Structures are given as structure tokens and as C-alpha cells.
Amino acid sequence: KAGVTQTPRYLIKTRGQQVTLSCSPISGHRSVSWYQQTPGQGLQFLFEYFSETQRNKGNFPGRFSGRQFSNSRSEMNVSTLELGDSALYLCASSLFRAGKDYNEQFFGPGTRLTVL
Amino acid sequence: AQSVSQHNHHVILSEAASLELGCNYSYGGTVNLFWYVQYPGQHLQLLLKYFSGDPLVKGIKGFEAEFIKSKFSFNLRKPSVQWSDTAEYFCAVNERAAGNKLTFGGGTRVLVKP
């Protein structure tokens, strides 16, 4: 069974540009979460999508947005990039099982974004 | 706001030594607790989890963790480490009814010398 895939794996952008990152969850997984990992702030939750709806959101500015498609694939977008947005962006997918308030998440390899 | 603290940022030890990594969280409600590991160049992987029941949980690769509710702690242990345990370890907390959102600790880099 293929794992979570993220594209691209590496990305270099300049300040002010925008970027879109993609995540394909494990087949059958309907929930996708995004995290930002930096040396200074560690791993921080960005948002979670389930059935094309944002279910939860972390404390990030509105420049960070996401969406989920009907096939559960997800994208996140960062507009007006800042130097501080340089980070590893991780995607995690999980099953949804009715009656369970938490479902184990499986992480992808991440997209390393460098903002110059 | 909920937070998770890992006491050690870096740990260096020799093979066969015992490992204990501390994790404390601040949240008064019911939580699910996790330890994740990130080996060099690899994905974040789940080591073990605690949802309810026996507070001593066993995970993969000989790791175990103990949940002490009164201390808001979830410490990770391994009796005898190997060189292959060199990795970064993350404690994480999920608030019940908060979907799949995980709040992570800052991580502990563990270096095991052969």
C-alpha cells in the first residue's frame, strides 16, 4: 500500500511569491492534516480537511490556506511568501471511522520550502 | 492554550544504555498521547500511543511509555538502546473532540554512540 506522497519535495521561491503544495493521502484515507516544521517553532498544526471541508485550523495567518478535492487529495497555498515561511511542510492522512474521535495519522516525507 | 514540553533537546548515550525522555503537557481535559520518531532522512513514524486503559503502553522497537495523569506526563523509555535508535523523538497530544489535530513538543535529538 503506497504511503502519503507530497509534491514537490523541494521548492525555492522568493519573497512575495505564492506557492502551492500537494498531498496525496493513502488510498481510502479521507482526512488530511498539514503541519509546518521549523527549527525554531518545531512542528505546528496548520489545518485539517475531511470530506472537502476544513475541520480544524491552527494559529497561522490567512496567507496560509488549503483545500481538499473529492478524491481526498489536498493542496495548501501560501501567498505573499516571507522569509519565515521557509520550513518543511508535512502532510498526514488518516482514515475516518465513525465513533472514533481520533484516527492514527500517517505522515508523508514533506516538502522543503526555501524562501529567498 | 495547550502546550507540550520535552525536557531534553539533545541526549547522547552509548549503546546498551537506558533511555528516558520526558514529556509534559498542559491541558486539563481528556487527551490522547503519542510518541513519534523521525529517523535521519525518513518520515515521521508513530512509536506508540495512549488512549485509555493501562497507563504503561508498549510500542515498536522495544519502546514503552508511562502516562501519569497527576503529573500530566508521558515519558518514553527504552531499557537498552542501539545505534539504530539515533533519531529525533517527538511527544504529541491530541485533545479529545479536536479532530486529528496534534500538538507536538519541541523534539529531542538522541545520538547513540556505537
PDB file of C-alpha atoms in Angstrom, chain A residues 21-64:
ATOM      1  CA  LEU A  21       1.996  22.241  -2.243  1.00  0.00           C
ATOM      2  CA  SER A  22       0.233  18.981  -2.959  1.00  0.00           C
ATOM      3  CA  CYS A  23      -0.543  15.937  -0.848  1.00  0.00           C
ATOM      4  CA  SER A  24      -1.963  12.596  -1.933  1.00  0.00           C
ATOM      5  CA  PRO A  25      -3.217  10.572   1.037  1.00  0.00           C
ATOM      6  CA  ILE A  26      -3.071   6.836   1.466  1.00  0.00           C
ATOM      7  CA  SER A  27      -5.800   5.174  -0.557  1.00  0.00           C
ATOM      8  CA  GLY A  28      -9.028   5.142   1.437  1.00  0.00           C
ATOM      9  CA  HIS A  29      -7.944   7.877   3.833  1.00  0.00           C
ATOM     10  CA  ARG A  30     -10.316  10.818   3.852  1.00  0.00           C
ATOM     11  CA  SER A  31      -8.733  13.096   6.412  1.00  0.00           C
ATOM     12  CA  VAL A  32      -5.677  15.181   5.581  1.00  0.00           C
ATOM     13  CA  SER A  33      -3.783  17.405   8.001  1.00  0.00           C
ATOM     14  CA  TRP A  34      -0.939  19.811   7.330  1.00  0.00           C
ATOM     15  CA  TYR A  35       1.923  20.747   9.640  1.00  0.00           C
ATOM     16  CA  GLN A  36       4.811  23.184   9.430  1.00  0.00           C
ATOM     17  CA  GLN A  37       8.179  22.090  10.835  1.00  0.00           C
ATOM     18  CA  THR A  38      10.890  24.662  11.553  1.00  0.00           C
ATOM     19  CA  PRO A  39      13.977  24.545  13.786  1.00  0.00           C
ATOM     20  CA  GLY A  40      12.686  27.415  15.881  1.00  0.00           C
ATOM     21  CA  GLN A  41       8.988  26.623  16.261  1.00  0.00           C
ATOM     22  CA  GLY A  42       9.049  22.852  15.844  1.00  0.00           C
ATOM     23  CA  LEU A  43       6.026  21.062  14.438  1.00  0.00           C
ATOM     24  CA  GLN A  44       2.915  23.216  14.260  1.00  0.00           C
ATOM     25  CA  PHE A  45      -0.548  22.284  13.079  1.00  0.00           C
ATOM     26  CA  LEU A  46      -1.828  24.249  10.108  1.00  0.00           C
ATOM     27  CA  PHE A  47      -5.223  22.746   9.263  1.00  0.00           C
ATOM     28  CA  GLU A  48      -7.181  19.552   8.771  1.00  0.00           C
ATOM     29  CA  TYR A  49      -9.543  18.671   5.954  1.00  0.00           C
ATOM     30  CA  PHE A  50     -12.159  15.986   5.816  1.00  0.00           C
ATOM     31  CA  SER A  51     -14.629  15.431   3.014  1.00  0.00           C
ATOM     32  CA  GLU A  52     -13.516  18.650   1.308  1.00  0.00           C
ATOM     33  CA  THR A  53     -14.262  20.714   4.421  1.00  0.00           C
ATOM     34  CA  GLN A  54     -11.806  22.348   6.771  1.00  0.00           C
ATOM     35  CA  ARG A  55     -12.431  20.698  10.114  1.00  0.00           C
ATOM     36  CA  ASN A  56      -9.812  22.408  12.225  1.00  0.00           C
ATOM     37  CA  LYS A  57      -7.362  25.270  11.876  1.00  0.00           C
ATOM     38  CA  GLY A  58      -4.181  26.257  13.661  1.00  0.00           C
ATOM     39  CA  ASN A  59      -2.873  29.717  14.501  1.00  0.00           C
ATOM     40  CA  PHE A  60      -1.462  30.789  11.172  1.00  0.00           C
ATOM     41  CA  PRO A  61      -2.196  33.954   9.223  1.00  0.00           C
ATOM     42  CA  GLY A  62      -4.693  33.985   6.396  1.00  0.00           C
ATOM     43  CA  ARG A  63      -1.856  33.771   3.880  1.00  0.00           C
ATOM     44  CA  PHE A  64      -1.916  30.043   4.591  1.00  0.00           C
TER      45      PHE A  64
END
